[in-house]
CSV table of C-alpha atoms and ligand atoms in Angstrom, one decimal:
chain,number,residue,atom,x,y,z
A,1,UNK,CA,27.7,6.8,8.7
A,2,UNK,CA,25.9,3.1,8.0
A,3,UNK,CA,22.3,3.8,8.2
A,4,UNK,CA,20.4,1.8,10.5
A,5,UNK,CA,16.6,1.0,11.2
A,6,UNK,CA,17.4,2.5,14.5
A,7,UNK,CA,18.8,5.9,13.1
A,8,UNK,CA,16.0,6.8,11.0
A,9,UNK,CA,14.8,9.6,12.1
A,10,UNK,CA,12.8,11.6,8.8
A,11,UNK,CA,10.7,10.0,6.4
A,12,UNK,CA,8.4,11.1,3.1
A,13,UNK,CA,5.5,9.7,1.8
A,14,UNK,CA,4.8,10.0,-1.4
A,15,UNK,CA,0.9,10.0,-1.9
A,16,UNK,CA,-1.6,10.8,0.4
A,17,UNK,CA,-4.6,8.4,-0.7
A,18,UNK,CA,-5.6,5.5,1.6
A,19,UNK,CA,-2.1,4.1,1.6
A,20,UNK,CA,-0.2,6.4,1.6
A,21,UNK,CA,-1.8,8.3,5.1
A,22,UNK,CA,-1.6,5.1,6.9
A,23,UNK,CA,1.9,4.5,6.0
A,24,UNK,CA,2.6,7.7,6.9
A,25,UNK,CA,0.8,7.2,10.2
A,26,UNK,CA,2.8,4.0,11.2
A,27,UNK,CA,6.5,5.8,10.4
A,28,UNK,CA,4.9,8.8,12.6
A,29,UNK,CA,3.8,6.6,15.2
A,30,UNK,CA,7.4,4.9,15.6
A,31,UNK,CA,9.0,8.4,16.4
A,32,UNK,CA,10.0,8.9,12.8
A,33,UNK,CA,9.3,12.8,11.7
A,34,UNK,CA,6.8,12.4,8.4
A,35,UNK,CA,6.4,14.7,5.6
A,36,UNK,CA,2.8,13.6,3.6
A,37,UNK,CA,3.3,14.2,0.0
A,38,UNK,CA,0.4,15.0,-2.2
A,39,UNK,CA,0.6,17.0,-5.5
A,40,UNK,CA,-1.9,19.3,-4.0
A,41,UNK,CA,-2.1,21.4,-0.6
A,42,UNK,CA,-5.8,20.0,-0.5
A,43,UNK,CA,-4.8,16.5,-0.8
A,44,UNK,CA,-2.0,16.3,1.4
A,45,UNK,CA,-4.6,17.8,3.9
A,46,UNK,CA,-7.2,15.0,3.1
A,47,UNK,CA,-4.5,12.8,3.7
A,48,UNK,CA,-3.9,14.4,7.4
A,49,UNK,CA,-7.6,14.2,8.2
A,50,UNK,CA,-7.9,10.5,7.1
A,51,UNK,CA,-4.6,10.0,9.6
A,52,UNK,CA,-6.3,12.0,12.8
A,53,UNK,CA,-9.7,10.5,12.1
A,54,UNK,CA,-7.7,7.0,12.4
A,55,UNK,CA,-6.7,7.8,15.5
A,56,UNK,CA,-9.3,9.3,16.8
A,57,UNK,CA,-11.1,6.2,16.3
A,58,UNK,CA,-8.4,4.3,18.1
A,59,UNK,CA,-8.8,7.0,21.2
A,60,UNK,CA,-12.3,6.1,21.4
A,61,UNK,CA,-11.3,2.7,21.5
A,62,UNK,CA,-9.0,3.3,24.1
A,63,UNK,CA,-5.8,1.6,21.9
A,64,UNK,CA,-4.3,4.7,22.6
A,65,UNK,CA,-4.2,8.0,24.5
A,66,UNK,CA,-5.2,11.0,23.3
A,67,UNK,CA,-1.3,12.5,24.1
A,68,UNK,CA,0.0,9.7,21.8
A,69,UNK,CA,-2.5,10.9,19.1
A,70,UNK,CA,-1.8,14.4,19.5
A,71,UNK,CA,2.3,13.8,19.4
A,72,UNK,CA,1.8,11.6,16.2
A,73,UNK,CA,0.2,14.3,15.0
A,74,UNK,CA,3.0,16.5,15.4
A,75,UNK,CA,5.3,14.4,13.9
A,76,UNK,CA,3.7,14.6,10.5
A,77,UNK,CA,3.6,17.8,8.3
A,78,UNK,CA,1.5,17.7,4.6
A,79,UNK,CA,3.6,19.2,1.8
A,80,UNK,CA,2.8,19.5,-1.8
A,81,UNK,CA,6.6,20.5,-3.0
A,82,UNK,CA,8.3,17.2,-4.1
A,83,UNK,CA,11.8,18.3,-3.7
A,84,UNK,CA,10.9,19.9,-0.2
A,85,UNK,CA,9.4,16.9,0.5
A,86,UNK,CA,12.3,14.4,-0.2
A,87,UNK,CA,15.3,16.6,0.7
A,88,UNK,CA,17.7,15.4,2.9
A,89,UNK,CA,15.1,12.6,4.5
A,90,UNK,CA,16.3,9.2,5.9
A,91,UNK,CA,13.8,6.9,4.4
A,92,UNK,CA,11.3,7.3,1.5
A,93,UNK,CA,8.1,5.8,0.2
A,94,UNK,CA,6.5,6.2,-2.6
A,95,UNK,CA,2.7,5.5,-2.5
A,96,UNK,CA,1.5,7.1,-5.7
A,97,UNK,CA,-0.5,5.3,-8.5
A,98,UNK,CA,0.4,1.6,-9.9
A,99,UNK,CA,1.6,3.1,-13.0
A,100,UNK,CA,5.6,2.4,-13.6
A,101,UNK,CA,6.0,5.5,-15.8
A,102,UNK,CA,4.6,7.8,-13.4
A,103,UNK,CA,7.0,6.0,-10.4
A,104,UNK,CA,9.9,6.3,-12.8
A,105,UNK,CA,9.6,9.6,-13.5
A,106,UNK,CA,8.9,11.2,-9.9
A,107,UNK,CA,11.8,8.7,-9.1
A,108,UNK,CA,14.2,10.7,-11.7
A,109,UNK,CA,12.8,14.1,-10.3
A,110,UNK,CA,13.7,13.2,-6.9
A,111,UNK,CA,17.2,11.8,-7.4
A,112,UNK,CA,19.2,15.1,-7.3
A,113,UNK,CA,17.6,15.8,-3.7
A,114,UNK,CA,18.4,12.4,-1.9
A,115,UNK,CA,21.2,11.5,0.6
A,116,UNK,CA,23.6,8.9,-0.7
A,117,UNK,CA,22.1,6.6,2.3
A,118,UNK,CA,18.5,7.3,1.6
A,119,UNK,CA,16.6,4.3,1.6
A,120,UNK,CA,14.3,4.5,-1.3
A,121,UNK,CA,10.9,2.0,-1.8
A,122,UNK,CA,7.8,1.6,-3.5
A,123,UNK,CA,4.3,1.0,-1.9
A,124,UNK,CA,3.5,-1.2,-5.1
A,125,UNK,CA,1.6,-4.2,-4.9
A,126,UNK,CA,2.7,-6.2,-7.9
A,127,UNK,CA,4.9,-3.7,-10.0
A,128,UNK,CA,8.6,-4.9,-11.2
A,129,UNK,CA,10.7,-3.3,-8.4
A,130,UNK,CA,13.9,-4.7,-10.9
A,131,UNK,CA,12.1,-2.4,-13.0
A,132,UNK,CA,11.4,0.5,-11.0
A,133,UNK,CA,15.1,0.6,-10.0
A,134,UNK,CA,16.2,1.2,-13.5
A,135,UNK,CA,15.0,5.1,-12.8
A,136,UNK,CA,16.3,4.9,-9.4
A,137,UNK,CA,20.1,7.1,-8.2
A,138,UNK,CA,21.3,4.3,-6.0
A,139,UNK,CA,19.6,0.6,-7.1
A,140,UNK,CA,21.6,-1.0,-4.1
A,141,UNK,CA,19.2,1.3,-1.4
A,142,UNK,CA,15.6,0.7,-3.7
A,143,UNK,CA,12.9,-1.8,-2.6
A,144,UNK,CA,9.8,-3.0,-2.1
A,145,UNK,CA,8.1,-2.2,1.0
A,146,UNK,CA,4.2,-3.3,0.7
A,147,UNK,CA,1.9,-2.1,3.6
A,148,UNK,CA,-1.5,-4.3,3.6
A,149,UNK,CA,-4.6,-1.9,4.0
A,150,UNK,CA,-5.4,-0.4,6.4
A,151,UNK,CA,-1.9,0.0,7.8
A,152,UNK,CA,-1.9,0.9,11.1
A,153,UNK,CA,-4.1,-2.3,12.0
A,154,UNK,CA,-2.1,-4.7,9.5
A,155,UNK,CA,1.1,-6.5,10.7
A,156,UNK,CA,2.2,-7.8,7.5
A,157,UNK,CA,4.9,-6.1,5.4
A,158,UNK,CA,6.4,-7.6,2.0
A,159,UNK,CA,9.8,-6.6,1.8
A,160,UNK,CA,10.4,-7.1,-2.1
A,161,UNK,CA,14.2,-8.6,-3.3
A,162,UNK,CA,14.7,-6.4,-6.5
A,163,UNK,CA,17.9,-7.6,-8.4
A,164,UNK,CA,19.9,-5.2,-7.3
A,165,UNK,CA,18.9,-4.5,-4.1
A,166,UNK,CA,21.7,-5.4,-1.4
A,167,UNK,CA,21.3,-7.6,1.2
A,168,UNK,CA,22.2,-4.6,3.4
A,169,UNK,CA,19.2,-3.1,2.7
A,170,UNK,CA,16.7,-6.2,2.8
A,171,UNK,CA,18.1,-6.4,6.8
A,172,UNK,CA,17.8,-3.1,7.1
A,173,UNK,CA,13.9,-2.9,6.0
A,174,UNK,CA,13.2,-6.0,7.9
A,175,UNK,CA,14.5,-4.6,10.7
A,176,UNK,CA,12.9,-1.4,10.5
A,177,UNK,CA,9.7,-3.5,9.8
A,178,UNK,CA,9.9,-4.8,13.2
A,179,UNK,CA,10.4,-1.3,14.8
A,180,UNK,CA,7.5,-0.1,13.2
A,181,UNK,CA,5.7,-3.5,14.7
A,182,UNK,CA,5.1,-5.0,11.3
A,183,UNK,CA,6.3,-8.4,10.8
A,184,UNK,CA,8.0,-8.8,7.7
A,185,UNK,CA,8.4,-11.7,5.0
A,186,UNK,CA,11.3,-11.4,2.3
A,187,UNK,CA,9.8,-12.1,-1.0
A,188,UNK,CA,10.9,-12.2,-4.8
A,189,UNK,CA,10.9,-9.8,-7.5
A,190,UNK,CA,8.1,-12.4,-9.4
A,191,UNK,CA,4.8,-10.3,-10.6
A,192,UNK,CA,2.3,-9.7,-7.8
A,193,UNK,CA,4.8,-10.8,-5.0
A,194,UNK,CA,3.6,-13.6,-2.5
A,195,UNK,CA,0.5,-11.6,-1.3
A,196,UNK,CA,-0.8,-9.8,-4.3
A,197,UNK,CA,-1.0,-13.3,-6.5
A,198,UNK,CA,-3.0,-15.4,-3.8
A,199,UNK,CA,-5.7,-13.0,-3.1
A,200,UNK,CA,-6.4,-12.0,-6.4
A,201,UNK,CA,-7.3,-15.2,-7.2
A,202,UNK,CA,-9.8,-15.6,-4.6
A,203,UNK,CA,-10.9,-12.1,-5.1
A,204,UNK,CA,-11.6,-13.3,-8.9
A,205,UNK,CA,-13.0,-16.0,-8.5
A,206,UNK,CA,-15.4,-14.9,-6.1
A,207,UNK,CA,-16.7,-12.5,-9.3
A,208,UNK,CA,-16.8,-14.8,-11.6
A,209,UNK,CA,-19.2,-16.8,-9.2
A,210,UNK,CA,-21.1,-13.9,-8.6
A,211,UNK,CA,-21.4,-13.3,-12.6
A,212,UNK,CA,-22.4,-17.0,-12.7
A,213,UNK,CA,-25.5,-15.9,-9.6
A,214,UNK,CA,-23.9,-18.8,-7.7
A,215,UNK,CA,-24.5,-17.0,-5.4
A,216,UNK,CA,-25.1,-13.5,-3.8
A,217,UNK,CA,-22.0,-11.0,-3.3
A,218,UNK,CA,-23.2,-11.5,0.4
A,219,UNK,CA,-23.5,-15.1,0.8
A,220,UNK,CA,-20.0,-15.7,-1.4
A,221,UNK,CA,-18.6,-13.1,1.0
A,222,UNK,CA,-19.9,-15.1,4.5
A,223,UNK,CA,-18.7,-18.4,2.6
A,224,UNK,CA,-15.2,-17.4,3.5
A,225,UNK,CA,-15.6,-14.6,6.7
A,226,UNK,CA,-17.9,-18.0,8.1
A,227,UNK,CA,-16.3,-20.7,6.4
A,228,UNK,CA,-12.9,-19.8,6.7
A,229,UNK,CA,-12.7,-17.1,9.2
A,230,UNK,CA,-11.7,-14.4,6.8
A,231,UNK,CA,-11.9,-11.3,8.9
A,232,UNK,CA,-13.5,-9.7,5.5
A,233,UNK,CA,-14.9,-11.7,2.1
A,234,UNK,CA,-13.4,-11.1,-1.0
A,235,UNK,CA,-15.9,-9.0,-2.6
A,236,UNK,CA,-16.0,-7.1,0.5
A,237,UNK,CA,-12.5,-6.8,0.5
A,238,UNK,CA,-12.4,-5.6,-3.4
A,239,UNK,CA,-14.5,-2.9,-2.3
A,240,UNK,CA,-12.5,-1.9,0.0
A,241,UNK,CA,-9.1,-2.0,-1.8
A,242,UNK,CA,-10.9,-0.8,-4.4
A,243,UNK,CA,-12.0,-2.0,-8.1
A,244,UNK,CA,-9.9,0.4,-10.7
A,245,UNK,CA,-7.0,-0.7,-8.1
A,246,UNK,CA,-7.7,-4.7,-8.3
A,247,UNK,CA,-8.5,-4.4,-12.0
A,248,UNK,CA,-4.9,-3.0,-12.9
A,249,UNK,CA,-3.6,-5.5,-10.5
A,250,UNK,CA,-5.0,-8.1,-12.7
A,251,UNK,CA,-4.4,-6.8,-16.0
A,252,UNK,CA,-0.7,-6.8,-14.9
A,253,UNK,CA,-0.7,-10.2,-13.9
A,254,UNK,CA,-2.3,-11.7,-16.6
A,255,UNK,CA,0.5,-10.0,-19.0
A,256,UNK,CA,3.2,-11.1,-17.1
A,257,UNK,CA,2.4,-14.3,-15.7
A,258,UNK,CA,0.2,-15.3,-19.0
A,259,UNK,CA,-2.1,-16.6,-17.3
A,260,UNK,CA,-5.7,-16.9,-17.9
A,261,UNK,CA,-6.5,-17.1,-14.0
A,262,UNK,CA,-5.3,-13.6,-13.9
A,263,UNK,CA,-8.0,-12.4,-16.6
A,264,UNK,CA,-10.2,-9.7,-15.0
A,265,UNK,CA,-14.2,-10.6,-15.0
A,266,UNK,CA,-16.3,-9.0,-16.9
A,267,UNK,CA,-18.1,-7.6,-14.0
A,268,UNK,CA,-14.8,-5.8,-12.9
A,269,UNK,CA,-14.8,-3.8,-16.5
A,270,UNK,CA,-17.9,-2.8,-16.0
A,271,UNK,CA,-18.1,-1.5,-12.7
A,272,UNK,CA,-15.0,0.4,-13.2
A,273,UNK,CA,-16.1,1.8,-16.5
A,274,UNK,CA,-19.2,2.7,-14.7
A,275,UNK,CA,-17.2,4.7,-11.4
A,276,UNK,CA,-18.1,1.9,-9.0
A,277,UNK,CA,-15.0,1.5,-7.6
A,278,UNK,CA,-15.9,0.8,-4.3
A,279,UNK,CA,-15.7,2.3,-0.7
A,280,UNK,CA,-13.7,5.4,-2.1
A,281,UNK,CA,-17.1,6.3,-4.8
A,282,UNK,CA,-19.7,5.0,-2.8
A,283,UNK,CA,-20.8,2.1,-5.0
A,284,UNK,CA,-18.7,-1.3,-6.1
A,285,UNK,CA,-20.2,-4.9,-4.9
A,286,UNK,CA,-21.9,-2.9,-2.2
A,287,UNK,CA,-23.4,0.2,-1.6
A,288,UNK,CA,-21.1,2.8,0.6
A,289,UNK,CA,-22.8,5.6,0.6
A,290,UNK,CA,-23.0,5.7,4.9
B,1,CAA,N1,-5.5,2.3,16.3
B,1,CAA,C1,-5.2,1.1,16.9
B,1,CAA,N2,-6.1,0.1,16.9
B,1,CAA,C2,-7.2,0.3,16.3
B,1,CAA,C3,-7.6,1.5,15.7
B,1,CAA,C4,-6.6,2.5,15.7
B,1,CAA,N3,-6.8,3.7,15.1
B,1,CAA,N4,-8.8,1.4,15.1
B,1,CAA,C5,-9.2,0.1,15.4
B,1,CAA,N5,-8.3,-0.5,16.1
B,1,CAA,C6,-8.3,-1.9,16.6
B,1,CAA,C7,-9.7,-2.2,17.2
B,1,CAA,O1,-9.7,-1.8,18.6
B,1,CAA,C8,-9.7,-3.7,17.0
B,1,CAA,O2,-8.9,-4.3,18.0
B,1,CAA,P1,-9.3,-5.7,18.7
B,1,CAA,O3,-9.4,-6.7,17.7
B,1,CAA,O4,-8.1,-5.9,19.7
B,1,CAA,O5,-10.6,-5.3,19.4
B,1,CAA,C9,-9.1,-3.9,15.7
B,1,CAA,O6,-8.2,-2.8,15.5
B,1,CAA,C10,-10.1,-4.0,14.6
B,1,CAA,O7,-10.8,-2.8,14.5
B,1,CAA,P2,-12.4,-2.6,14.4
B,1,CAA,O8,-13.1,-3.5,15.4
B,1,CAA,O9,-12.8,-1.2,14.4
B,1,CAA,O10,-12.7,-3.1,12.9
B,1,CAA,P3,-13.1,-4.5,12.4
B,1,CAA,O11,-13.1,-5.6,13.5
B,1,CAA,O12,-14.3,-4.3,11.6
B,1,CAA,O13,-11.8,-4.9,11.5
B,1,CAA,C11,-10.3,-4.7,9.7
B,1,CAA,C12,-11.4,-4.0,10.5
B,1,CAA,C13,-9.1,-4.7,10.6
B,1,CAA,C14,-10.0,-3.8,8.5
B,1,CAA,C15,-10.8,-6.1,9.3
B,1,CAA,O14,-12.0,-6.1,8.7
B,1,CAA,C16,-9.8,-6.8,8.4
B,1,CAA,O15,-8.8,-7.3,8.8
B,1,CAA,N6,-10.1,-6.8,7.1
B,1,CAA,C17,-9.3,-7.4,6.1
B,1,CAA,C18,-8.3,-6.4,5.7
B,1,CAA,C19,-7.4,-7.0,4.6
B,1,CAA,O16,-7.5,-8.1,4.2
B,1,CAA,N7,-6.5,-6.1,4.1
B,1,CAA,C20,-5.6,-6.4,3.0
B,1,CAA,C21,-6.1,-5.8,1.8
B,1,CAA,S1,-5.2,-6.2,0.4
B,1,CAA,C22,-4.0,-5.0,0.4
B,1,CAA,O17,-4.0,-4.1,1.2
B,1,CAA,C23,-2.9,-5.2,-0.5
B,1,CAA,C24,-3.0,-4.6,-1.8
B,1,CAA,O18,-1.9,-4.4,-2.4
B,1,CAA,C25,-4.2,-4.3,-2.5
C-alpha cells in the first residue's frame, strides 16, 4: 500500500536531547504513536520529562487541556533498544549528533529492521543528506526533515531535496508537515540548507562584534529583538541552540562553502573549549544557571 501522510500511524525518534523530545512531541501530538530513542534508559526518560514539562507549561497557559497532555503522553514510549525502536514503524527520524559517521552507521544498523515504505529522515541542520543517503536501504524514501528549536512552538520545517530522494516523498513530507501544523519550504541539498546559512551569519557576526566590545552581548542582542523585531538576539539565540552545536555548524560550512564568512570566532573556540555551551551547561554569552 502507497504510504501516505494520512496513514502514518507509528514513528521513532532517534535522540532524545532538545530536538529530538520536541520532535517527538509534535508526531505524538498529531495522533502518531512515538517511540523516544535514547542510547540509555536514563536518557530516553530525560527526554520524556523535557516533553511533559513542555506541556505542562502549555496547560498552565491554557494552549491546551490537561486530557490532550495526558493522551500525548500516552502516545509516546522511551526505548533504549535501536532495533525495537525502528521495527516495523511508519516514519523515522533521526535526531542524534551532527556527526555523518555516526548517522551513517546507526543508519546501516537499522536497515535490516525497516518496512520497504518507511520514510526515513534526518534532523540535521546542514549535513549532506546526498551524503547521508549513501548509508541509507532505500535512498528514494531518505530526507531531510529540519525541525527549528523549540519544536512544538516553531512552524517552520525544511524539507531537504537529497539527489535521490523521489518527488513522492518530498509531497509526502510536505504534506505530513502540514498535518503536523508545520509549514514547510522545499529546499536544496546545498551546505547549511536555506535556514542554517542565513542565521549563522548573523549569529557570527554578532561575536565577532562582541569580540571587537562594539558592543555588549546585551545591547547587540536588543539591536535586533528591538531593531528588527527578532523574537530572540543572536547571541541569545546561540545560547540557546547551543555553542559546541553552532561551532560544528560553522566549521562545516566554512569547509564546504570555502568561505571565510563561515569561519567560527575566536570567542566560540574558547567558550566551547571552556564547557560554556550555553542554556544546556549553564554558562555561554549569558549566565543560565536559573
Ligand atoms: N504548547 C503550546 N503553546 C505554548 C507552549 C506549549 N507547551 N508553551 C508556550 N506556548 C505558547 C505561549 O502561550 C506563547 O503563545 P502566544 O504568543 O500566543 O502568547 C508562545 O508559545 C511563546 O511562549 P512563551 O511566551 O512562553 O515564550 P516566549 O514568548 O519567551 O517565546 C520562543 C519563546 C518561542 C522560544 C521565542 O523566544 C522565539 O521564537 N525565539 C526564537 C527561537 C528561534 O529562533 N529558534 C530557531 C533556532 S535555530 C534552530 O533551531 C535551527 C538549528 O538547526 C540550530
Amino acid at each position: 500500500m502507497t504510504m501516505t501522510a494520512e496513514s502514518i500511524q507509528t514513528a521513532a525518534v532517534l535522540g532524545a536531547g532538545t530536538m529530538g523530545a520536541g520532535i517527538a512531541q509534535v508526531l505524538a501530538q498529531a495522533g502518531i504513536e512515538t517511540r523516544l530513542f535514547d542510547v540509555t534508559p536514563e536518557l530516553a526518560e530525560k527526554g520524556m520529562h523535557t516533553i511533559e514539562a513542555m506541556l505542562q507549561k502549555g496547560v498552565a497557559k491554557e494552549k491546551i487541556t490537561a486530557e490532550s497532555a495526558a493522551k500525548v503522553m500516552s502516545l509516546l514510549s522511551p526505548c533504549s533498544d535501536l532495533e525495537v525502536t525502528v521495527s516495523g514503524v511508519d516514519l523515522v527520524i533521526e535526531a542524534i549528533p551532527e556527526n555523518a559517521e555516526l548517522k551513517k552507521q546507526v543508519l546501516q544498523e537499522n536497515a535490516t529492521h525497516l518496512t520497504p515504505n518507511t520514510i526515513y529522515a534526518s534532523n540535521t541542520s546542514s549535513l549532506s543528506i546526498t551524503d547521508l543517503a549513501e548509508a541509507a536501504p532505500y535512498p528514494d524514501r531518505y530526507l531531510g526533515l529540519h525541525f527549528f528549536n523549540p519544536p512544538p512552538l516553531m512552524k517552520l520545517l525544511e524539507v531537504v531535496h537529497g539527489e535521490k530522494t523521489s518527488s513522492q516523498t518530498i509531497d509526502l513530507a510536505c504534506d505530513l508537515a502540514k498535518r503536523l501544523g508545520k509549514h514547510p519550504i522545499v529546499v536544496k541539498d546545498v551546505p547549511g540548507f536555506a535556514s542554517s546559512r542565513l542565521g549563522l551569519v548573523l549569529g557570527l557576526e554578532a561575536m565577532r562584534m562582541l569580540e571587537e566590545g562594539v558592543a555588549s552581548a546585551e545591547d547587540i542582542d536588543a539591536a535586533m529583538t528591538l531593531g528588527y523585531r527578532h523574537p530572540m538576539g543572536p547571541l541569545k539565540l546561540t545560547d540557546w541552540v547551543g555553542l559546541d552545536v553552532r561551532l560544528a555548524i560553522a566549521d562545516h560550512l566554512a569547509k564546504e562553502l570555502n568561505d571565510q564568512r563561515f569561519a567560527a570566532p575566536e570567542i566560540l573556540r574558547d567558550k566551547v573549549a571552556r564547557g560554556e555551551l550555553g542554556k544546556k551547561s549553564g554558562q555561554g554569552f549569558y549566565g543560565w544557571e536559573d
